[in-house]
mmCIF file of N, CA and C and ligand atoms in Angstrom:
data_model
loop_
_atom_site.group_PDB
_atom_site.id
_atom_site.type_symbol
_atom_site.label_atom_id
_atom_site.label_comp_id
_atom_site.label_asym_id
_atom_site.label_seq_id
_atom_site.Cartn_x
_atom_site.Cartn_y
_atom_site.Cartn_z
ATOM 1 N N UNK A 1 -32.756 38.301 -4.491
ATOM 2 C CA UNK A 1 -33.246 38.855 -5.743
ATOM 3 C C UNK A 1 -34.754 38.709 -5.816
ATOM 4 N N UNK A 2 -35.631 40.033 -6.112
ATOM 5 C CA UNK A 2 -37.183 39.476 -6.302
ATOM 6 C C UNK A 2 -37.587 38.845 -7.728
ATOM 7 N N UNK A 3 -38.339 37.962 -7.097
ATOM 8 C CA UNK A 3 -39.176 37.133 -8.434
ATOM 9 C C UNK A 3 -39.664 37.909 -9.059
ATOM 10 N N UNK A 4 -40.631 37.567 -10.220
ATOM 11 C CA UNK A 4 -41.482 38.379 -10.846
ATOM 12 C C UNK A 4 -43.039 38.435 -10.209
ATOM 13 N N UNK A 5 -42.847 38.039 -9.031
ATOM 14 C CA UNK A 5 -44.085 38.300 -8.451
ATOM 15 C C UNK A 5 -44.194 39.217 -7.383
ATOM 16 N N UNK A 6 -42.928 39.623 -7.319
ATOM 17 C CA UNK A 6 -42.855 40.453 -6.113
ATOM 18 C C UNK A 6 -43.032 41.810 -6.606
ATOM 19 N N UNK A 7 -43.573 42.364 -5.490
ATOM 20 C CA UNK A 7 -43.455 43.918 -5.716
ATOM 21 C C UNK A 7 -42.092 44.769 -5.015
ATOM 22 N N UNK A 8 -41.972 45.756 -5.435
ATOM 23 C CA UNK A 8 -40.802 46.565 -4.730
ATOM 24 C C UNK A 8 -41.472 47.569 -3.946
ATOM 25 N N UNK A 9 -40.943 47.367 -2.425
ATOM 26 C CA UNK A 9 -41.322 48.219 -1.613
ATOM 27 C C UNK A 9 -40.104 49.124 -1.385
ATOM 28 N N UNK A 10 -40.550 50.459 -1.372
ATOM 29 C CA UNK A 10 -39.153 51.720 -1.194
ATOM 30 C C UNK A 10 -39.268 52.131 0.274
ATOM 31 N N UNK A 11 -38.459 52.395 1.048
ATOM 32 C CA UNK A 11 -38.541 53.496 1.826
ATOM 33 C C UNK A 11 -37.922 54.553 1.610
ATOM 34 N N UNK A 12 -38.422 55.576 2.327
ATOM 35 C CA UNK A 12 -37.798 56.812 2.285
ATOM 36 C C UNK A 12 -36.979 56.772 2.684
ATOM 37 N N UNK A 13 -35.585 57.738 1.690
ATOM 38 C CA UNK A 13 -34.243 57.962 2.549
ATOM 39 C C UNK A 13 -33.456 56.387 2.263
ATOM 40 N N UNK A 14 -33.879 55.483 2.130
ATOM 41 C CA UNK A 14 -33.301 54.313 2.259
ATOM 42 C C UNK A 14 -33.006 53.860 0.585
ATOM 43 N N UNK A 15 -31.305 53.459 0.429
ATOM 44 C CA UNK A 15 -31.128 53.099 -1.224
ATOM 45 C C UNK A 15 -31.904 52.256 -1.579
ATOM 46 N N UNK A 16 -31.896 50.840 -0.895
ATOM 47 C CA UNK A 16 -31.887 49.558 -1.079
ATOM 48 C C UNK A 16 -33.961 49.017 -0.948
ATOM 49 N N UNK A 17 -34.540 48.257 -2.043
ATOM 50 C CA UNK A 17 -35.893 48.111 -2.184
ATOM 51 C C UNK A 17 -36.481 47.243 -1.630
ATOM 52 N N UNK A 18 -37.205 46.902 -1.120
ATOM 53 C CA UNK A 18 -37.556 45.335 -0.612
ATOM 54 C C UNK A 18 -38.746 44.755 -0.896
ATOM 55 N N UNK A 19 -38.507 43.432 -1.930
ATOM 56 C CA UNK A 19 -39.074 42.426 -2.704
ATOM 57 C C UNK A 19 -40.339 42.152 -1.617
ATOM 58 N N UNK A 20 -41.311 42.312 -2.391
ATOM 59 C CA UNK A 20 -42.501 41.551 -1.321
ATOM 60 C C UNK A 20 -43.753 40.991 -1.817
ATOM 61 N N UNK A 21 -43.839 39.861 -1.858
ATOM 62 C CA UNK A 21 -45.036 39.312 -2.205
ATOM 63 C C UNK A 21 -46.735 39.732 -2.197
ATOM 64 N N UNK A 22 -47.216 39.813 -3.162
ATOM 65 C CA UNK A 22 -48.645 39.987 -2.498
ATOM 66 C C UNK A 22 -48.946 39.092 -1.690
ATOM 67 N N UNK A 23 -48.784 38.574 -1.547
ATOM 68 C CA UNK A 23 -49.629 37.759 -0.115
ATOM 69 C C UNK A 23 -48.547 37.905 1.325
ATOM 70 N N UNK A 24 -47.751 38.516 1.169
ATOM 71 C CA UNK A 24 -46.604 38.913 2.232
ATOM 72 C C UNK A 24 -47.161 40.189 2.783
ATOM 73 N N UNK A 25 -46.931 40.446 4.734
ATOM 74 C CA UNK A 25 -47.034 41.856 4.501
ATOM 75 C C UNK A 25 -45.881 42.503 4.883
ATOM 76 N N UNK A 26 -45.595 43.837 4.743
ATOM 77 C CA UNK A 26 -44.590 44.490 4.267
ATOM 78 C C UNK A 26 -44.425 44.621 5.900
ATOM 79 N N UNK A 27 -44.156 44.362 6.802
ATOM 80 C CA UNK A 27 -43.662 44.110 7.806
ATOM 81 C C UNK A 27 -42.480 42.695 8.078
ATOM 82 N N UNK A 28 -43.129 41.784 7.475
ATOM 83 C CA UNK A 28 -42.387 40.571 7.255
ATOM 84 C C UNK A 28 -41.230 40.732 6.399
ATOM 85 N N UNK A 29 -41.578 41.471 5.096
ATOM 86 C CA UNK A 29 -40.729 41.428 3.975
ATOM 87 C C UNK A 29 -39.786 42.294 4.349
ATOM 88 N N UNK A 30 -39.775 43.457 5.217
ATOM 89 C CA UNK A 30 -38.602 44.364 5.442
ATOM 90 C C UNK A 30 -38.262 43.571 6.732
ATOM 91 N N UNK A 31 -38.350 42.668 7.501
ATOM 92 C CA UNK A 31 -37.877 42.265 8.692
ATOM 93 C C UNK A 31 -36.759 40.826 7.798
ATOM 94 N N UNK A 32 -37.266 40.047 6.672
ATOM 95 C CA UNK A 32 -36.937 39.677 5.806
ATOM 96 C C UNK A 32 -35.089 39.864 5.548
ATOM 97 N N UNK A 33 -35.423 41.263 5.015
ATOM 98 C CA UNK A 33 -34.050 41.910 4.516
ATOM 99 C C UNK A 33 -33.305 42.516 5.241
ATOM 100 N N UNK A 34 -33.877 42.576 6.870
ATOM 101 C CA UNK A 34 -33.569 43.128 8.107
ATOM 102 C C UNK A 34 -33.679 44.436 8.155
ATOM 103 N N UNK A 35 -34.419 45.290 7.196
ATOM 104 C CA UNK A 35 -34.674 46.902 7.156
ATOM 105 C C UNK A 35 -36.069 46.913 8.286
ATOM 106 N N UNK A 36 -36.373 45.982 8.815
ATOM 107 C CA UNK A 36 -37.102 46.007 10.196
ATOM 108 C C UNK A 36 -36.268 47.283 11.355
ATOM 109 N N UNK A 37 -36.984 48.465 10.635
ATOM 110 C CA UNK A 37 -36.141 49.404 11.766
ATOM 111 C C UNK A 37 -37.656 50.194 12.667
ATOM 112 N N UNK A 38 -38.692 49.723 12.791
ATOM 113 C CA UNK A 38 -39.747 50.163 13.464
ATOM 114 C C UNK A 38 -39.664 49.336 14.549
ATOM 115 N N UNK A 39 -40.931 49.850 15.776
ATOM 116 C CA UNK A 39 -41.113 48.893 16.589
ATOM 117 C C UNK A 39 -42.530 47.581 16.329
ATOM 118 N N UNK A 40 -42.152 46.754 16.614
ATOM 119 C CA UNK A 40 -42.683 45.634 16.430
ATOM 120 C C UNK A 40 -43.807 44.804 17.972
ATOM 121 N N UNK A 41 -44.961 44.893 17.954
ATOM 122 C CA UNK A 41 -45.292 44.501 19.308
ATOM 123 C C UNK A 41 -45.881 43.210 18.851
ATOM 124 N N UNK A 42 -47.587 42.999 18.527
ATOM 125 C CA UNK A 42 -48.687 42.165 18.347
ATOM 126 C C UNK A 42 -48.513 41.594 17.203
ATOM 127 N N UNK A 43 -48.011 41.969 16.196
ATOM 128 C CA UNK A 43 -48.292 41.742 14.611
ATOM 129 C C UNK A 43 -49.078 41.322 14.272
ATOM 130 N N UNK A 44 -50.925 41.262 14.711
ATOM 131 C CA UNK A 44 -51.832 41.037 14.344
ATOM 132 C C UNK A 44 -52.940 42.510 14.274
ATOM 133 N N UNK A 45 -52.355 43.477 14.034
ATOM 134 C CA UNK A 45 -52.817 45.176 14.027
ATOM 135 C C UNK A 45 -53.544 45.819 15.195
ATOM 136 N N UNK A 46 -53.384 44.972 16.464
ATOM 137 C CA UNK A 46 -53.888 45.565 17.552
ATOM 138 C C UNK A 46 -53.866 46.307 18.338
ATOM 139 N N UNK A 47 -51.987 46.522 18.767
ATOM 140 C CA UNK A 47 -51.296 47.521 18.905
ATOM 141 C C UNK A 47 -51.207 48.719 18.839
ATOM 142 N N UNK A 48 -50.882 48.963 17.186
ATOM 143 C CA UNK A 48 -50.375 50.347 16.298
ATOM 144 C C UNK A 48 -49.193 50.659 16.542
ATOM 145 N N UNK A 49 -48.369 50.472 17.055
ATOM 146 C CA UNK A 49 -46.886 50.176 16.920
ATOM 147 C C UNK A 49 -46.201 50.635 15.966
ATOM 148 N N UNK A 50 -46.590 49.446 14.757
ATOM 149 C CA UNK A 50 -45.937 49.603 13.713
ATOM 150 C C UNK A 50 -46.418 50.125 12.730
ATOM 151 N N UNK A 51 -47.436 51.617 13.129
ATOM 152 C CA UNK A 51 -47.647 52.402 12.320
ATOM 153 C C UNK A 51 -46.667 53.105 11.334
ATOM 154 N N UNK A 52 -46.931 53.340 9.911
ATOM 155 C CA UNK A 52 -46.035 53.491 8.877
ATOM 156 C C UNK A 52 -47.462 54.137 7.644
ATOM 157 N N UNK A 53 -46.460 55.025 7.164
ATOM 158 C CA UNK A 53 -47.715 55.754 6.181
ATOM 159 C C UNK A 53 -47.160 55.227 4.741
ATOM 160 N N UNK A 54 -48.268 54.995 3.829
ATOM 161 C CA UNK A 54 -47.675 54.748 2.250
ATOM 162 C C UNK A 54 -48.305 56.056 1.794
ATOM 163 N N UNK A 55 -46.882 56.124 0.890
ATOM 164 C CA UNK A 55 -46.788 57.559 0.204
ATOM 165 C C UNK A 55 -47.109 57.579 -1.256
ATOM 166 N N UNK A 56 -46.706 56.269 -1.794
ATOM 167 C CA UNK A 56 -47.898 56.466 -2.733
ATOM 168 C C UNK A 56 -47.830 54.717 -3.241
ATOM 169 N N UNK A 57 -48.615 54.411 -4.323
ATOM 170 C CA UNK A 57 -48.854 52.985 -4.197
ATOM 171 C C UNK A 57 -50.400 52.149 -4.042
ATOM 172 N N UNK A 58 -50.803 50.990 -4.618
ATOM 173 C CA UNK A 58 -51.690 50.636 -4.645
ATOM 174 C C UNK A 58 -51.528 49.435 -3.162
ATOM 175 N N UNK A 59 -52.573 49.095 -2.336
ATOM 176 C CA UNK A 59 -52.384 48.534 -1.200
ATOM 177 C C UNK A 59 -53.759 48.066 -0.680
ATOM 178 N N UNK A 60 -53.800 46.915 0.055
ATOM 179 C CA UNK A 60 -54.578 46.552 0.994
ATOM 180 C C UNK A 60 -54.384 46.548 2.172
ATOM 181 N N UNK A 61 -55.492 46.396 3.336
ATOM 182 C CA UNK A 61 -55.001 45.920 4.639
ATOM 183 C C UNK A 61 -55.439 45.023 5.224
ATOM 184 N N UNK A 62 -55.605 44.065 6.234
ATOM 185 C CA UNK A 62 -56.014 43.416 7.044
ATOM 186 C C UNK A 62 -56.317 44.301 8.071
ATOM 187 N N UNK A 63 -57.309 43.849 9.290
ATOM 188 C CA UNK A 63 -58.208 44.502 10.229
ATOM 189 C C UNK A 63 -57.003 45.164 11.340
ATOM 190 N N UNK A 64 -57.414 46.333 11.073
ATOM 191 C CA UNK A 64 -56.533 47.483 11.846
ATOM 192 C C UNK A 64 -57.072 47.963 13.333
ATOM 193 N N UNK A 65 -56.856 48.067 14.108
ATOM 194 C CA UNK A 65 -57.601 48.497 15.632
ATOM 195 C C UNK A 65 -58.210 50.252 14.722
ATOM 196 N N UNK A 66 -58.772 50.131 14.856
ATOM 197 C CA UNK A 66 -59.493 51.843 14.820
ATOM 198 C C UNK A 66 -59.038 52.620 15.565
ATOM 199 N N UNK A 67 -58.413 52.205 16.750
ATOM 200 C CA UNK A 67 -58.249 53.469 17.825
ATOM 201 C C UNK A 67 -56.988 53.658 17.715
ATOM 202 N N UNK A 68 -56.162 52.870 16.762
ATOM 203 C CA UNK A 68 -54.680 53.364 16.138
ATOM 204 C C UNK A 68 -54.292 53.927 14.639
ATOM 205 N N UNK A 69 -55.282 53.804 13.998
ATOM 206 C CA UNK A 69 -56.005 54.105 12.996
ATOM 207 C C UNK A 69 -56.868 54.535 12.627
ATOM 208 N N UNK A 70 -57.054 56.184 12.337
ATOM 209 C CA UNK A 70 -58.545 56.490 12.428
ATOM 210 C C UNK A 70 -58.526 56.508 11.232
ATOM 211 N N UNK A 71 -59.957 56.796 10.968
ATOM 212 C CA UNK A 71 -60.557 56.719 9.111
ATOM 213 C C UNK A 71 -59.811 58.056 8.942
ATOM 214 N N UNK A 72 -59.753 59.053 8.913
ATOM 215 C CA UNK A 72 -58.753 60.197 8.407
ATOM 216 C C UNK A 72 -57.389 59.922 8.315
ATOM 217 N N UNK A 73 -56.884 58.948 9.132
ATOM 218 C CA UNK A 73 -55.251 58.888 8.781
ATOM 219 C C UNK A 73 -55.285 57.668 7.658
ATOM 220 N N UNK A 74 -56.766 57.023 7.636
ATOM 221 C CA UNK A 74 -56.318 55.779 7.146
ATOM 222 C C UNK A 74 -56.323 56.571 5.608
ATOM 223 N N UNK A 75 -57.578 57.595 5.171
ATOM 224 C CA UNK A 75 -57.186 58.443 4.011
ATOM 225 C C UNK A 75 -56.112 59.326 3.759
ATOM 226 N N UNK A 76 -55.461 59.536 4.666
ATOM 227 C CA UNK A 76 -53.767 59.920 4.968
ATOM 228 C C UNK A 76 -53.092 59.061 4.088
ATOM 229 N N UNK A 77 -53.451 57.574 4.420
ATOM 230 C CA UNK A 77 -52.614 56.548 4.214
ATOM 231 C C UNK A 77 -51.238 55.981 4.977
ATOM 232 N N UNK A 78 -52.029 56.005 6.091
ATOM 233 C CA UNK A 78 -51.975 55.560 7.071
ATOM 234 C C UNK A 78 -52.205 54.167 7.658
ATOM 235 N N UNK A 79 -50.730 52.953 8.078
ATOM 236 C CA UNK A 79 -51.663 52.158 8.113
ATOM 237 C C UNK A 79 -50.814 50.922 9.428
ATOM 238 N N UNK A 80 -50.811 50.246 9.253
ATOM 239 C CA UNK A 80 -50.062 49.396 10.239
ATOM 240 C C UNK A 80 -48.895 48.046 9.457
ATOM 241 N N UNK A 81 -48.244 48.561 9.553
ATOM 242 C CA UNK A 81 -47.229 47.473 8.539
ATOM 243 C C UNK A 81 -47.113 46.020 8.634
ATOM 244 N N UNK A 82 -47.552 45.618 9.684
ATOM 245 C CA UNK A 82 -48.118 44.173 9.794
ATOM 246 C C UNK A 82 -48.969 43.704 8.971
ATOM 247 N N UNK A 83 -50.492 44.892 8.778
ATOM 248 C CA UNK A 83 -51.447 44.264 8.192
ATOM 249 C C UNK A 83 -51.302 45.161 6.817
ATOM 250 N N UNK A 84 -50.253 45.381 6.284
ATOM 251 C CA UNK A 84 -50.203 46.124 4.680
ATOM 252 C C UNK A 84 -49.835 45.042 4.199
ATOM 253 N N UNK A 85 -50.366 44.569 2.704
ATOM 254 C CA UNK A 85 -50.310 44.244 1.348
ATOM 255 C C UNK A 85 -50.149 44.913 0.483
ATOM 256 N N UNK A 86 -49.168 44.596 -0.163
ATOM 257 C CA UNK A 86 -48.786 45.408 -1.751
ATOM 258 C C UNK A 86 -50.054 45.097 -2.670
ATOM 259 N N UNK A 87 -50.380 45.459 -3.337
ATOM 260 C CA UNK A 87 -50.915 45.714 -4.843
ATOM 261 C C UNK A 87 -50.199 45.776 -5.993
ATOM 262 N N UNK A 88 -49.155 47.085 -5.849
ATOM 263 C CA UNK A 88 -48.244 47.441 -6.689
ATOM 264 C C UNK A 88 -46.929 47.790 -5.869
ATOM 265 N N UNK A 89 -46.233 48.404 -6.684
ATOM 266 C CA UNK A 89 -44.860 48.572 -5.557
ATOM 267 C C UNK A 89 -45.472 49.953 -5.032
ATOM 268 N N UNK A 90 -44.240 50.036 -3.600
ATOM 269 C CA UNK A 90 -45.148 50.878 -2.337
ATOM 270 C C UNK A 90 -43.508 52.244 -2.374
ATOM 271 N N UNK A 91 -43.919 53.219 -2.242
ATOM 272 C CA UNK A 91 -43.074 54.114 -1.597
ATOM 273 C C UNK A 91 -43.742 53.727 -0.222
ATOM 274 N N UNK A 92 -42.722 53.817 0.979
ATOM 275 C CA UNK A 92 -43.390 54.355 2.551
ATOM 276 C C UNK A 92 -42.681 55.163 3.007
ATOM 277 N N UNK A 93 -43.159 55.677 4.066
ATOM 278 C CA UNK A 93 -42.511 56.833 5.292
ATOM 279 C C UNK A 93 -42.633 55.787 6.395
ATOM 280 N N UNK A 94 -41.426 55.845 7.541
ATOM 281 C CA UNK A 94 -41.361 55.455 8.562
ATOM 282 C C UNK A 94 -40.901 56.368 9.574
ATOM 283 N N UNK A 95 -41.475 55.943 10.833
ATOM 284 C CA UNK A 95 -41.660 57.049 11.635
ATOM 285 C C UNK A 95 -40.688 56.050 12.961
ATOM 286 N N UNK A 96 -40.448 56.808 14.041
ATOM 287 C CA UNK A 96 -39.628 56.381 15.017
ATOM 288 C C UNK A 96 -40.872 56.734 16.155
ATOM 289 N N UNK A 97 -40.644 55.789 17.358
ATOM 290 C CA UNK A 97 -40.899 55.651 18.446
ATOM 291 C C UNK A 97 -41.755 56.813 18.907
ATOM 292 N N UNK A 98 -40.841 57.820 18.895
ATOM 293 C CA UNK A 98 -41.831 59.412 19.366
ATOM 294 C C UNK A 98 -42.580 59.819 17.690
ATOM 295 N N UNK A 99 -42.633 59.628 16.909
ATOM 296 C CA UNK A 99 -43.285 59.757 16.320
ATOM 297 C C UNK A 99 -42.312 61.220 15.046
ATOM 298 N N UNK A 100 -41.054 60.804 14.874
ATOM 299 C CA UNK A 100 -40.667 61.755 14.514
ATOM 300 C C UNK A 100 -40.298 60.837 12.884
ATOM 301 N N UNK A 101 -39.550 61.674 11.930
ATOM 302 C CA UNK A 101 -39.359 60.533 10.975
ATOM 303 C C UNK A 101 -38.306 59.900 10.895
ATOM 304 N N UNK A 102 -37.986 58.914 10.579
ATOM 305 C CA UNK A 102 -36.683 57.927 10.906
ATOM 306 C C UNK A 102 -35.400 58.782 9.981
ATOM 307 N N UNK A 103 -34.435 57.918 10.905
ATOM 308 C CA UNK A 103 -33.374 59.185 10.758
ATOM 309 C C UNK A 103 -32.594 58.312 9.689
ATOM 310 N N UNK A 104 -31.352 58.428 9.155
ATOM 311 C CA UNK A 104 -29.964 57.444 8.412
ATOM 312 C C UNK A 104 -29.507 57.218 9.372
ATOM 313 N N UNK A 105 -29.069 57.487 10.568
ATOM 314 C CA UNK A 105 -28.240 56.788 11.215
ATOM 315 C C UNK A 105 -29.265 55.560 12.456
ATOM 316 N N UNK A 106 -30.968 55.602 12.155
ATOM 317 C CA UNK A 106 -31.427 54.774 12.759
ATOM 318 C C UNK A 106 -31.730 53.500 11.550
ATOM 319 N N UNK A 107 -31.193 54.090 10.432
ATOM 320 C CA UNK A 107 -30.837 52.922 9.066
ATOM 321 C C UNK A 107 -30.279 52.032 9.203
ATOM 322 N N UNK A 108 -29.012 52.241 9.796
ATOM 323 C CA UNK A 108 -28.002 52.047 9.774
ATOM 324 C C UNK A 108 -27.141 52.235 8.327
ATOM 325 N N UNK A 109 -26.314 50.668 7.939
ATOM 326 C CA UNK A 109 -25.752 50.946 6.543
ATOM 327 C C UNK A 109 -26.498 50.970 5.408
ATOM 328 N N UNK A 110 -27.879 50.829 5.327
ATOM 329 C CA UNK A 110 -29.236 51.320 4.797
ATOM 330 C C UNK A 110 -29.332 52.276 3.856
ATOM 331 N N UNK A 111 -28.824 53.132 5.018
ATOM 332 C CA UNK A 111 -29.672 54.672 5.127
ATOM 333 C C UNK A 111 -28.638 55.449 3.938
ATOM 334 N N UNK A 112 -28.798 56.658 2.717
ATOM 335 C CA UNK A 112 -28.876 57.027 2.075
ATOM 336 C C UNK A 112 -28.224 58.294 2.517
ATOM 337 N N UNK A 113 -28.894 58.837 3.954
ATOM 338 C CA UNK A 113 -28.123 60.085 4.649
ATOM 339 C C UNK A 113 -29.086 61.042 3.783
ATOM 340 N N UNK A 114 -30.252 60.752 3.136
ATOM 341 C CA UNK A 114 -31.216 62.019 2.271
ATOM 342 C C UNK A 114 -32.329 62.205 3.168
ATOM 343 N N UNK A 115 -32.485 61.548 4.279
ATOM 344 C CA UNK A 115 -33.749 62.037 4.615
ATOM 345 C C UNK A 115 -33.600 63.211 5.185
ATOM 346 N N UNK A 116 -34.853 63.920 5.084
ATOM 347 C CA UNK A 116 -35.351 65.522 5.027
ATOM 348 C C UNK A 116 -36.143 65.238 6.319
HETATM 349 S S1 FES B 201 -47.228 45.013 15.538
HETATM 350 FE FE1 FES B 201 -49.071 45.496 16.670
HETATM 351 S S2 FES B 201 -50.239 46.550 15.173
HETATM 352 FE FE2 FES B 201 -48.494 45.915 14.043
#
């Protein structure tokens, strides 16, 4: 159950919300609730791996490699889920391996079966 300090992070397509601290980043907090369905390498943003876009939502980041993150995607909103902080609660998009968008059945019992 989230405290009152937590924020609610959504994903797309996905019923279920996941509680996350501001000082948590939303990589931890969905690995947390086991909705960890991205790939996971460095978890210190060096990678880009666990690139993931917020769709809408107030947010910070910690230091992102640039060359996985450019300043146009980062105004995309675009960012690396390791080094995201909530602000407020987050809609996100998650993307799969080739870069396509995550499916319900890569949800697993998650998944909603709405993604578009
Ligand atoms: S896990 Fe490497 S950048 Fe997030």
């Amino acid at each position: 159950m989230a405290s009152n300090a937590d924020f609610q992070i959504a994903i797309e397509g996905v019923r279920e919300k996941i509680p996350c601290p501001r000082d948590r980043s939303v990589l931890v907090a969905m690995e947390a609730r086991g909705l960890a369905r991205i790939p996971v390498g460095c978890r210190g943003g060096g990678c880009g791996i666990c690139k993931i876009r917020v769709v809408s939502g107030d947010y910070r980041t910690g230091r992102m490699a640039a060359c996985h993150v450019t300043e146009e995607e980062r105004r995309q909103g675009y960012v690396l889920a390791c080094r995201l902080y909530p602000n407020s609660d987050l809609i996100i998009r998650l993307r799969t391996k080739n870069r396509g968008v995550i499916t319900p059945a890569l949800l697993g019992k998650h998944g909603t079966g709405n993604v578009s």
